[in-house]
């Protein structure tokens, strides 16, 4: 009895080993080995898997005939298209104060951060004796003037010669001009504020020898007359004019300002085919500074009673036609999807103007547009 069991166990072991070996072989190896039995088993297993896949796809296709979407009803609205450009904040009242004549700075009357008025004395440069010269010339002028008046009285009485009268007149006029020139030179030693503003920086000290140089004596800035300067493509030359409203966004402040075009350039730059504009902006909080970066949105197109849709709902078919899905036969929270061809206009702020194809009160699909097709039932 025992001798019969061992052959049976050996046969079973060999059978299992062969089965495992066949399962580990590739299809190509089974074909090369002409293992018809295993190939039939493999085919049956694949067909069973295909049947499962077909059943699952059939179930999914049934579910796909319905879709959960978001919709919106269209209304007539005012559509504005903007030209987006970048500019720089500037002011024409931002200058370096320079001395008109070199010399020792004998007075410095201001400091950084101080507000000054137009004409206020900021500093004085040593006049180098100009004040004494003015005093001397004024004395000479007064004498010459007295001499001329007396000579004139004599001449009117026919006393004395005409040449004496003319010489006195010439001497007086010459000294008058000399006094004026000396006073003008003396005035250059006084440094005054060219406009009202704030002393931003002072670069010199009292007693320092100064002269005109790239640094200057001090910087004065007026922040009340700020504007943004930028360049615009020449194609917009007929669309921008003085008074056009502009939205100005200061990135460094994260603030929006309302500005207006105050100047339109009359020259086209041949290098980049653009022209310059200036946009005035208010500065009530004194937060604007020269050279800040500004982003401008200039209205260059306006359409009243326009139909607009979110730009991302507009799709394009294989023939290049643009379309949107409209919910028709609406019944509460359900409807049917309809593909509607549209022609589009300009886009701005993530919306696009629809020129043809849609009208007010149409209900369009706004979310889920990529998962629906013509005639599909919509739930929303």
mmCIF file of C-alpha atoms in Angstrom:
data_model
loop_
_atom_site.group_PDB
_atom_site.id
_atom_site.type_symbol
_atom_site.label_atom_id
_atom_site.label_comp_id
_atom_site.label_asym_id
_atom_site.label_seq_id
_atom_site.Cartn_x
_atom_site.Cartn_y
_atom_site.Cartn_z
ATOM 1 C CA UNK A 1 0.000 0.000 0.000
ATOM 2 C CA UNK A 2 2.753 2.368 0.886
ATOM 3 C CA UNK A 3 4.640 1.645 -2.300
ATOM 4 C CA UNK A 4 1.605 2.776 -4.354
ATOM 5 C CA UNK A 5 1.260 6.168 -2.560
ATOM 6 C CA UNK A 6 4.724 7.435 -3.455
ATOM 7 C CA UNK A 7 4.192 7.228 -7.258
ATOM 8 C CA UNK A 8 0.881 9.091 -6.886
ATOM 9 C CA UNK A 9 2.476 11.920 -4.858
ATOM 10 C CA UNK A 10 5.314 12.129 -7.349
ATOM 11 C CA UNK A 11 2.868 12.429 -10.239
ATOM 12 C CA UNK A 12 0.863 15.176 -8.463
ATOM 13 C CA UNK A 13 4.021 17.096 -7.696
ATOM 14 C CA UNK A 14 5.138 16.941 -11.306
ATOM 15 C CA UNK A 15 1.684 18.076 -12.493
ATOM 16 C CA UNK A 16 1.661 21.138 -10.183
ATOM 17 C CA UNK A 17 5.218 22.017 -11.174
ATOM 18 C CA UNK A 18 4.347 21.864 -14.847
ATOM 19 C CA UNK A 19 1.237 24.000 -14.275
ATOM 20 C CA UNK A 20 3.233 26.678 -12.472
ATOM 21 C CA UNK A 21 5.846 26.561 -15.207
ATOM 22 C CA UNK A 22 3.181 27.049 -17.896
ATOM 23 C CA UNK A 23 1.616 29.994 -16.020
ATOM 24 C CA UNK A 24 4.970 31.707 -15.826
ATOM 25 C CA UNK A 25 5.613 31.379 -19.571
ATOM 26 C CA UNK A 26 4.796 34.209 -21.959
ATOM 27 C CA UNK A 27 2.356 33.817 -24.839
ATOM 28 C CA UNK A 28 5.261 33.732 -27.299
ATOM 29 C CA UNK A 29 6.912 30.943 -25.316
ATOM 30 C CA UNK A 30 3.650 28.959 -25.222
ATOM 31 C CA UNK A 31 3.247 29.353 -28.986
ATOM 32 C CA UNK A 32 6.843 28.238 -29.541
ATOM 33 C CA UNK A 33 6.222 25.233 -27.282
ATOM 34 C CA UNK A 34 2.930 24.517 -29.114
ATOM 35 C CA UNK A 35 1.182 24.319 -25.752
ATOM 36 C CA UNK A 36 -2.352 24.297 -27.136
ATOM 37 C CA UNK A 37 -3.997 23.591 -23.790
ATOM 38 C CA UNK A 38 -2.435 26.553 -22.023
ATOM 39 C CA UNK A 39 -3.087 28.863 -24.993
ATOM 40 C CA UNK A 40 -6.784 27.941 -24.895
ATOM 41 C CA UNK A 41 -6.847 28.670 -21.152
ATOM 42 C CA UNK A 42 -5.213 32.031 -21.655
ATOM 43 C CA UNK A 43 -7.701 32.935 -24.422
ATOM 44 C CA UNK A 44 -10.635 32.033 -22.207
ATOM 45 C CA UNK A 45 -9.296 34.208 -19.383
ATOM 46 C CA UNK A 46 -8.793 37.211 -21.723
ATOM 47 C CA UNK A 47 -12.306 36.831 -23.175
ATOM 48 C CA UNK A 48 -13.733 36.795 -19.677
ATOM 49 C CA UNK A 49 -11.893 40.009 -18.821
ATOM 50 C CA UNK A 50 -13.131 41.645 -22.050
ATOM 51 C CA UNK A 51 -16.698 40.741 -21.151
ATOM 52 C CA UNK A 52 -16.258 42.409 -17.761
ATOM 53 C CA UNK A 53 -14.764 45.555 -19.400
ATOM 54 C CA UNK A 54 -17.646 45.776 -21.926
ATOM 55 C CA UNK A 55 -20.169 45.492 -19.137
ATOM 56 C CA UNK A 56 -18.456 48.217 -17.134
ATOM 57 C CA UNK A 57 -18.225 50.548 -20.157
ATOM 58 C CA UNK A 58 -21.885 50.021 -20.910
ATOM 59 C CA UNK A 59 -22.731 51.042 -17.359
ATOM 60 C CA UNK A 60 -20.481 54.107 -17.544
ATOM 61 C CA UNK A 61 -21.940 55.199 -20.888
ATOM 62 C CA UNK A 62 -25.413 55.060 -19.451
ATOM 63 C CA UNK A 63 -24.354 57.283 -16.572
ATOM 64 C CA UNK A 64 -22.586 59.689 -18.917
ATOM 65 C CA UNK A 65 -25.882 60.550 -20.621
ATOM 66 C CA UNK A 66 -26.594 62.722 -17.594
ATOM 67 C CA UNK A 67 -24.266 65.408 -16.254
ATOM 68 C CA UNK A 68 -24.205 67.706 -13.260
ATOM 69 C CA UNK A 69 -23.398 71.243 -14.432
ATOM 70 C CA UNK A 70 -23.626 74.904 -13.446
ATOM 71 C CA UNK A 71 -25.521 77.386 -15.584
ATOM 72 C CA UNK A 72 -26.121 81.115 -15.861
ATOM 73 C CA UNK A 73 -28.738 83.269 -17.515
ATOM 74 C CA UNK A 74 -27.452 85.900 -19.935
ATOM 75 C CA UNK A 75 -28.337 89.590 -19.548
ATOM 76 C CA UNK A 76 -27.656 92.707 -21.578
ATOM 77 C CA UNK A 77 -24.718 94.562 -20.078
ATOM 78 C CA UNK A 78 -22.146 97.245 -20.824
ATOM 79 C CA UNK A 79 -18.924 95.655 -22.049
ATOM 80 C CA UNK A 80 -15.633 97.536 -21.814
ATOM 81 C CA UNK A 81 -12.426 96.367 -23.429
ATOM 82 C CA UNK A 82 -9.173 97.523 -21.882
ATOM 83 C CA UNK A 83 -5.700 98.110 -23.203
ATOM 84 C CA UNK A 84 -3.313 96.734 -20.556
ATOM 85 C CA UNK A 85 0.046 98.506 -20.440
ATOM 86 C CA UNK A 86 2.746 99.241 -17.901
ATOM 87 C CA UNK A 87 4.017 102.692 -16.988
ATOM 88 C CA UNK A 88 6.087 104.585 -14.461
ATOM 89 C CA UNK A 89 4.948 107.145 -11.888
ATOM 90 C CA UNK A 90 6.601 110.510 -12.421
ATOM 91 C CA UNK A 91 6.369 114.155 -11.481
ATOM 92 C CA UNK A 92 7.756 117.166 -13.301
ATOM 93 C CA UNK A 93 8.447 118.767 -9.917
ATOM 94 C CA UNK A 94 11.304 116.508 -8.856
ATOM 95 C CA UNK A 95 14.643 118.238 -9.316
ATOM 96 C CA UNK A 96 18.132 118.599 -7.900
ATOM 97 C CA UNK A 97 18.887 122.107 -6.654
ATOM 98 C CA UNK A 98 22.163 123.418 -8.081
ATOM 99 C CA UNK A 99 24.146 126.562 -7.142
ATOM 100 C CA UNK A 100 24.307 129.081 -9.963
ATOM 101 C CA UNK A 101 27.776 130.252 -8.974
ATOM 102 C CA UNK A 102 30.546 128.387 -7.110
ATOM 103 C CA UNK A 103 31.570 129.424 -3.618
ATOM 104 C CA UNK A 104 31.442 128.651 0.068
ATOM 105 C CA UNK A 105 28.030 127.712 1.454
ATOM 106 C CA UNK A 106 27.602 130.272 4.228
ATOM 107 C CA UNK A 107 23.976 129.398 5.085
ATOM 108 C CA UNK A 108 21.886 126.201 4.895
ATOM 109 C CA UNK A 109 18.338 126.870 6.046
ATOM 110 C CA UNK A 110 16.591 123.520 5.449
ATOM 111 C CA UNK A 111 16.876 119.838 6.286
ATOM 112 C CA UNK A 112 15.561 116.605 4.769
ATOM 113 C CA UNK A 113 11.813 116.144 5.158
ATOM 114 C CA UNK A 114 11.080 119.858 5.548
ATOM 115 C CA UNK A 115 8.236 121.372 3.561
ATOM 116 C CA UNK A 116 9.132 124.607 1.747
ATOM 117 C CA UNK A 117 7.187 127.199 -0.210
ATOM 118 C CA UNK A 118 7.965 128.563 -3.632
ATOM 119 C CA UNK A 119 10.580 131.329 -3.406
ATOM 120 C CA UNK A 120 11.692 130.394 0.106
ATOM 121 C CA UNK A 121 15.453 130.840 0.728
ATOM 122 C CA UNK A 122 17.065 127.425 1.026
ATOM 123 C CA UNK A 123 20.745 128.384 1.234
ATOM 124 C CA UNK A 124 23.300 131.131 0.490
ATOM 125 C CA UNK A 125 26.667 131.048 -1.212
ATOM 126 C CA UNK A 126 29.422 133.532 -0.300
ATOM 127 C CA UNK A 127 29.087 136.448 -2.708
ATOM 128 C CA UNK A 128 32.825 137.059 -2.899
ATOM 129 C CA UNK A 129 32.451 140.825 -2.447
ATOM 130 C CA UNK A 130 29.520 141.227 -4.854
ATOM 131 C CA UNK A 131 27.451 143.043 -2.215
ATOM 132 C CA UNK A 132 30.177 145.699 -1.762
ATOM 133 C CA UNK A 133 30.411 146.082 -5.518
ATOM 134 C CA UNK A 134 26.659 146.641 -5.720
ATOM 135 C CA UNK A 135 26.823 149.266 -2.979
ATOM 136 C CA UNK A 136 29.683 151.071 -4.761
ATOM 137 C CA UNK A 137 27.922 151.041 -8.115
ATOM 138 C CA UNK A 138 24.689 152.296 -6.571
ATOM 139 C CA UNK A 139 26.602 155.254 -5.054
ATOM 140 C CA UNK A 140 28.124 156.040 -8.435
ATOM 141 C CA UNK A 141 24.752 155.694 -10.073
ATOM 142 C CA UNK A 142 23.101 158.143 -7.645
ATOM 143 C CA UNK A 143 25.834 160.697 -8.339
ATOM 144 C CA UNK A 144 25.494 160.237 -12.086
ATOM 145 C CA UNK A 145 21.727 160.552 -11.817
ATOM 146 C CA UNK A 146 22.010 163.839 -9.869
ATOM 147 C CA UNK A 147 24.513 165.192 -12.393
ATOM 148 C CA UNK A 148 22.240 164.244 -15.276
ATOM 149 C CA UNK A 149 19.184 165.901 -13.691
ATOM 150 C CA UNK A 150 21.095 169.141 -13.115
ATOM 151 C CA UNK A 151 22.564 169.100 -16.599
ATOM 152 C CA UNK A 152 19.075 168.478 -17.982
ATOM 153 C CA UNK A 153 17.669 171.513 -16.112
ATOM 154 C CA UNK A 154 20.492 173.685 -17.466
ATOM 155 C CA UNK A 155 19.938 172.404 -20.978
ATOM 156 C CA UNK A 156 16.232 173.136 -20.709
ATOM 157 C CA UNK A 157 17.197 176.723 -19.820
ATOM 158 C CA UNK A 158 19.531 176.822 -22.846
ATOM 159 C CA UNK A 159 22.529 176.916 -20.511
ATOM 160 C CA UNK A 160 25.572 174.765 -21.257
ATOM 161 C CA UNK A 161 26.266 172.620 -24.300
ATOM 162 C CA UNK A 162 24.296 169.675 -25.651
ATOM 163 C CA UNK A 163 27.359 167.450 -25.443
ATOM 164 C CA UNK A 164 27.557 167.938 -21.674
ATOM 165 C CA UNK A 165 23.882 166.959 -21.362
ATOM 166 C CA UNK A 166 24.336 163.804 -23.511
ATOM 167 C CA UNK A 167 27.489 162.753 -21.654
ATOM 168 C CA UNK A 168 25.667 163.001 -18.291
ATOM 169 C CA UNK A 169 22.783 160.965 -19.656
ATOM 170 C CA UNK A 170 25.060 158.260 -21.050
ATOM 171 C CA UNK A 171 27.013 158.026 -17.776
ATOM 172 C CA UNK A 172 23.828 157.598 -15.787
ATOM 173 C CA UNK A 173 22.374 154.909 -18.069
ATOM 174 C CA UNK A 174 25.650 152.981 -18.106
ATOM 175 C CA UNK A 175 25.836 152.905 -14.320
ATOM 176 C CA UNK A 176 22.170 151.931 -14.131
ATOM 177 C CA UNK A 177 22.878 148.860 -16.253
ATOM 178 C CA UNK A 178 25.968 148.032 -14.180
ATOM 179 C CA UNK A 179 23.934 148.148 -10.973
ATOM 180 C CA UNK A 180 21.306 145.830 -12.481
ATOM 181 C CA UNK A 181 23.957 143.332 -13.607
ATOM 182 C CA UNK A 182 25.691 143.383 -10.216
ATOM 183 C CA UNK A 183 22.383 142.821 -8.413
ATOM 184 C CA UNK A 184 21.551 139.923 -10.734
ATOM 185 C CA UNK A 185 24.922 138.354 -9.974
ATOM 186 C CA UNK A 186 24.400 138.896 -6.256
ATOM 187 C CA UNK A 187 20.932 137.294 -6.450
ATOM 188 C CA UNK A 188 22.543 134.117 -7.782
ATOM 189 C CA UNK A 189 24.220 133.593 -4.433
ATOM 190 C CA UNK A 190 20.790 133.143 -2.852
ATOM 191 C CA UNK A 191 19.289 129.695 -3.517
ATOM 192 C CA UNK A 192 15.485 129.695 -3.493
ATOM 193 C CA UNK A 193 12.822 126.973 -3.839
ATOM 194 C CA UNK A 194 11.600 126.869 -7.461
ATOM 195 C CA UNK A 195 8.243 125.471 -6.335
ATOM 196 C CA UNK A 196 6.470 124.374 -3.185
ATOM 197 C CA UNK A 197 7.386 120.877 -2.075
ATOM 198 C CA UNK A 198 9.398 118.749 0.319
ATOM 199 C CA UNK A 199 13.169 118.607 0.688
ATOM 200 C CA UNK A 200 13.776 114.919 0.051
ATOM 201 C CA UNK A 201 17.552 114.847 0.566
ATOM 202 C CA UNK A 202 20.338 117.302 1.454
ATOM 203 C CA UNK A 203 23.788 116.429 0.132
ATOM 204 C CA UNK A 204 25.935 119.291 1.510
ATOM 205 C CA UNK A 205 26.914 120.916 4.793
ATOM 206 C CA UNK A 206 27.268 124.559 5.784
ATOM 207 C CA UNK A 207 30.806 125.826 5.110
ATOM 208 C CA UNK A 208 31.363 123.443 2.205
ATOM 209 C CA UNK A 209 32.665 124.807 -1.095
ATOM 210 C CA UNK A 210 29.978 124.048 -3.663
ATOM 211 C CA UNK A 211 29.537 124.231 -7.405
ATOM 212 C CA UNK A 212 27.239 122.727 -10.023
ATOM 213 C CA UNK A 213 27.656 118.918 -10.121
ATOM 214 C CA UNK A 214 25.574 115.790 -10.897
ATOM 215 C CA UNK A 215 24.613 115.339 -7.237
ATOM 216 C CA UNK A 216 23.479 118.897 -6.585
ATOM 217 C CA UNK A 217 22.909 120.531 -3.215
ATOM 218 C CA UNK A 218 19.561 118.944 -2.382
ATOM 219 C CA UNK A 219 16.518 117.302 -3.961
ATOM 220 C CA UNK A 220 13.084 118.908 -3.810
ATOM 221 C CA UNK A 221 9.950 116.942 -4.703
ATOM 222 C CA UNK A 222 6.312 117.929 -5.015
ATOM 223 C CA UNK A 223 3.965 114.912 -4.763
ATOM 224 C CA UNK A 224 0.792 116.872 -5.532
ATOM 225 C CA UNK A 225 1.175 116.772 -9.314
ATOM 226 C CA UNK A 226 1.816 113.093 -10.038
ATOM 227 C CA UNK A 227 1.249 111.306 -13.323
ATOM 228 C CA UNK A 228 2.032 108.024 -15.063
ATOM 229 C CA UNK A 229 4.091 108.075 -18.238
ATOM 230 C CA UNK A 230 3.948 105.228 -20.753
ATOM 231 C CA UNK A 231 4.002 104.367 -24.454
ATOM 232 C CA UNK A 232 1.047 103.082 -26.485
ATOM 233 C CA UNK A 233 1.098 101.228 -29.856
ATOM 234 C CA UNK A 234 0.320 103.525 -32.768
ATOM 235 C CA UNK A 235 -2.782 101.468 -33.630
ATOM 236 C CA UNK A 236 -4.482 103.154 -30.646
ATOM 237 C CA UNK A 237 -3.771 106.701 -31.785
ATOM 238 C CA UNK A 238 -7.396 107.283 -32.759
ATOM 239 C CA UNK A 239 -8.809 105.676 -29.608
ATOM 240 C CA UNK A 240 -7.085 107.731 -26.925
ATOM 241 C CA UNK A 241 -7.706 111.383 -26.240
ATOM 242 C CA UNK A 242 -7.289 113.869 -23.432
ATOM 243 C CA UNK A 243 -9.816 113.082 -20.701
ATOM 244 C CA UNK A 244 -10.035 109.318 -21.341
ATOM 245 C CA UNK A 245 -10.508 107.547 -17.998
ATOM 246 C CA UNK A 246 -7.788 105.114 -16.939
ATOM 247 C CA UNK A 247 -7.616 102.564 -14.123
ATOM 248 C CA UNK A 248 -4.183 102.671 -12.490
ATOM 249 C CA UNK A 249 -2.955 99.835 -10.264
ATOM 250 C CA UNK A 250 0.163 100.356 -8.140
ATOM 251 C CA UNK A 251 1.729 96.958 -7.533
ATOM 252 C CA UNK A 252 3.901 98.166 -4.652
ATOM 253 C CA UNK A 253 0.861 99.573 -2.812
ATOM 254 C CA UNK A 254 -1.706 97.009 -4.018
ATOM 255 C CA UNK A 255 -4.055 99.959 -4.592
ATOM 256 C CA UNK A 256 -6.179 101.133 -7.506
ATOM 257 C CA UNK A 257 -6.447 104.759 -8.582
ATOM 258 C CA UNK A 258 -8.688 106.510 -11.085
ATOM 259 C CA UNK A 259 -6.767 108.658 -13.541
ATOM 260 C CA UNK A 260 -7.336 110.563 -16.771
ATOM 261 C CA UNK A 261 -5.235 111.011 -19.870
ATOM 262 C CA UNK A 262 -3.848 114.542 -19.648
ATOM 263 C CA UNK A 263 -1.500 114.501 -22.634
ATOM 264 C CA UNK A 264 -1.247 112.510 -25.858
ATOM 265 C CA UNK A 265 2.041 112.559 -27.745
ATOM 266 C CA UNK A 266 2.238 113.960 -31.263
ATOM 267 C CA UNK A 267 5.278 111.925 -32.288
ATOM 268 C CA UNK A 268 5.497 108.256 -33.310
ATOM 269 C CA UNK A 269 8.698 106.585 -32.176
ATOM 270 C CA UNK A 270 10.071 104.886 -35.318
ATOM 271 C CA UNK A 271 11.921 102.267 -33.253
ATOM 272 C CA UNK A 272 8.868 100.679 -31.611
ATOM 273 C CA UNK A 273 5.977 102.374 -33.475
ATOM 274 C CA UNK A 274 4.453 103.857 -30.332
ATOM 275 C CA UNK A 275 3.535 107.258 -28.920
ATOM 276 C CA UNK A 276 3.662 108.576 -25.375
ATOM 277 C CA UNK A 277 0.807 109.482 -23.060
ATOM 278 C CA UNK A 278 0.601 110.992 -19.586
ATOM 279 C CA UNK A 279 -2.102 109.968 -17.118
ATOM 280 C CA UNK A 280 -2.719 112.259 -14.147
ATOM 281 C CA UNK A 281 -3.505 110.497 -10.869
ATOM 282 C CA UNK A 282 -4.519 111.874 -7.463
ATOM 283 C CA UNK A 283 -2.242 111.442 -4.478
ATOM 284 C CA UNK A 284 -4.370 112.355 -1.433
ATOM 285 C CA UNK A 285 -2.436 110.086 0.928
ATOM 286 C CA UNK A 286 1.015 111.002 -0.425
ATOM 287 C CA UNK A 287 1.766 107.332 -1.073
ATOM 288 C CA UNK A 288 2.866 107.787 -4.678
ATOM 289 C CA UNK A 289 6.557 108.143 -5.416
ATOM 290 C CA UNK A 290 8.465 108.846 -8.618
ATOM 291 C CA UNK A 291 9.546 105.705 -10.534
ATOM 292 C CA UNK A 292 6.923 103.411 -8.996
ATOM 293 C CA UNK A 293 5.667 100.752 -11.431
ATOM 294 C CA UNK A 294 2.035 101.179 -12.486
ATOM 295 C CA UNK A 295 -0.273 98.937 -14.496
ATOM 296 C CA UNK A 296 -2.754 100.837 -16.647
ATOM 297 C CA UNK A 297 -6.106 99.701 -17.998
ATOM 298 C CA UNK A 298 -7.306 102.093 -20.672
ATOM 299 C CA UNK A 299 -10.835 101.708 -22.054
ATOM 300 C CA UNK A 300 -10.441 101.519 -25.831
ATOM 301 C CA UNK A 301 -13.799 99.927 -26.729
ATOM 302 C CA UNK A 302 -17.290 100.088 -25.203
ATOM 303 C CA UNK A 303 -20.428 98.196 -26.260
ATOM 304 C CA UNK A 304 -23.800 98.928 -24.712
ATOM 305 C CA UNK A 305 -26.423 96.143 -24.410
ATOM 306 C CA UNK A 306 -23.718 93.551 -25.065
ATOM 307 C CA UNK A 307 -23.959 89.801 -24.458
ATOM 308 C CA UNK A 308 -20.884 88.477 -22.678
ATOM 309 C CA UNK A 309 -19.950 85.009 -21.434
ATOM 310 C CA UNK A 310 -17.024 83.659 -19.419
ATOM 311 C CA UNK A 311 -14.167 83.123 -21.856
ATOM 312 C CA UNK A 312 -13.497 79.570 -20.632
ATOM 313 C CA UNK A 313 -16.946 78.273 -21.694
ATOM 314 C CA UNK A 314 -16.246 78.969 -25.369
ATOM 315 C CA UNK A 315 -15.041 75.824 -27.150
ATOM 316 C CA UNK A 316 -13.873 75.061 -30.667
ATOM 317 C CA UNK A 317 -14.786 72.011 -32.751
ATOM 318 C CA UNK A 318 -12.698 70.151 -35.284
ATOM 319 C CA UNK A 319 -13.777 72.509 -38.072
ATOM 320 C CA UNK A 320 -12.653 75.585 -36.169
ATOM 321 C CA UNK A 321 -16.171 76.713 -35.242
ATOM 322 C CA UNK A 322 -16.599 78.300 -31.835
ATOM 323 C CA UNK A 323 -19.541 77.128 -29.764
ATOM 324 C CA UNK A 324 -21.098 77.089 -26.298
ATOM 325 C CA UNK A 325 -23.610 74.732 -24.715
ATOM 326 C CA UNK A 326 -27.051 76.166 -24.017
ATOM 327 C CA UNK A 327 -29.521 74.579 -21.626
ATOM 328 C CA UNK A 328 -32.875 74.228 -23.431
ATOM 329 C CA UNK A 329 -36.230 72.796 -22.398
ATOM 330 C CA UNK A 330 -35.466 73.770 -18.850
ATOM 331 C CA UNK A 331 -37.702 72.190 -16.248
ATOM 332 C CA UNK A 332 -36.759 73.264 -12.750
ATOM 333 C CA UNK A 333 -33.282 71.856 -12.190
ATOM 334 C CA UNK A 334 -33.013 69.831 -15.409
ATOM 335 C CA UNK A 335 -32.574 70.693 -19.084
ATOM 336 C CA UNK A 336 -31.123 69.426 -22.342
ATOM 337 C CA UNK A 337 -27.734 70.409 -23.749
ATOM 338 C CA UNK A 338 -27.673 72.137 -27.130
ATOM 339 C CA UNK A 339 -24.546 73.080 -29.048
ATOM 340 C CA UNK A 340 -24.807 76.667 -30.336
ATOM 341 C CA UNK A 341 -22.304 78.175 -32.764
ATOM 342 C CA UNK A 342 -21.227 81.712 -31.869
ATOM 343 C CA UNK A 343 -19.066 84.499 -33.256
ATOM 344 C CA UNK A 344 -16.972 86.348 -30.722
ATOM 345 C CA UNK A 345 -15.700 89.894 -30.316
ATOM 346 C CA UNK A 346 -13.157 91.250 -27.891
ATOM 347 C CA UNK A 347 -12.166 89.676 -24.571
ATOM 348 C CA UNK A 348 -11.386 91.453 -21.320
ATOM 349 C CA UNK A 349 -11.325 90.507 -17.623
ATOM 350 C CA UNK A 350 -11.999 86.807 -18.409
ATOM 351 C CA UNK A 351 -15.210 87.527 -20.339
ATOM 352 C CA UNK A 352 -15.796 87.628 -24.085
ATOM 353 C CA UNK A 353 -18.355 89.574 -26.094
ATOM 354 C CA UNK A 354 -20.698 87.388 -28.189
ATOM 355 C CA UNK A 355 -21.616 89.052 -31.462
ATOM 356 C CA UNK A 356 -23.995 86.403 -32.855
ATOM 357 C CA UNK A 357 -25.519 83.138 -31.671
ATOM 358 C CA UNK A 358 -26.766 84.105 -28.217
ATOM 359 C CA UNK A 359 -29.293 86.555 -26.843
ATOM 360 C CA UNK A 360 -30.512 87.828 -23.508
ATOM 361 C CA UNK A 361 -32.188 85.249 -21.224
ATOM 362 C CA UNK A 362 -30.384 82.306 -22.856
ATOM 363 C CA UNK A 363 -29.112 79.851 -20.249
ATOM 364 C CA UNK A 364 -25.551 78.695 -20.883
ATOM 365 C CA UNK A 365 -23.507 75.968 -19.205
ATOM 366 C CA UNK A 366 -20.614 77.509 -17.260
ATOM 367 C CA UNK A 367 -19.153 74.520 -15.394
ATOM 368 C CA UNK A 368 -18.910 70.968 -16.642
ATOM 369 C CA UNK A 369 -18.787 71.953 -20.332
ATOM 370 C CA UNK A 370 -16.023 69.428 -21.063
ATOM 371 C CA UNK A 371 -18.119 66.455 -19.921
ATOM 372 C CA UNK A 372 -21.310 67.044 -21.939
ATOM 373 C CA UNK A 373 -22.426 66.587 -25.526
ATOM 374 C CA UNK A 374 -25.353 67.493 -27.757
ATOM 375 C CA UNK A 375 -28.684 66.242 -26.403
ATOM 376 C CA UNK A 376 -27.366 65.187 -23.014
ATOM 377 C CA UNK A 377 -29.611 65.586 -19.982
ATOM 378 C CA UNK A 378 -28.345 68.291 -17.645
ATOM 379 C CA UNK A 379 -28.806 68.523 -13.906
ATOM 380 C CA UNK A 380 -28.102 71.764 -12.094
#
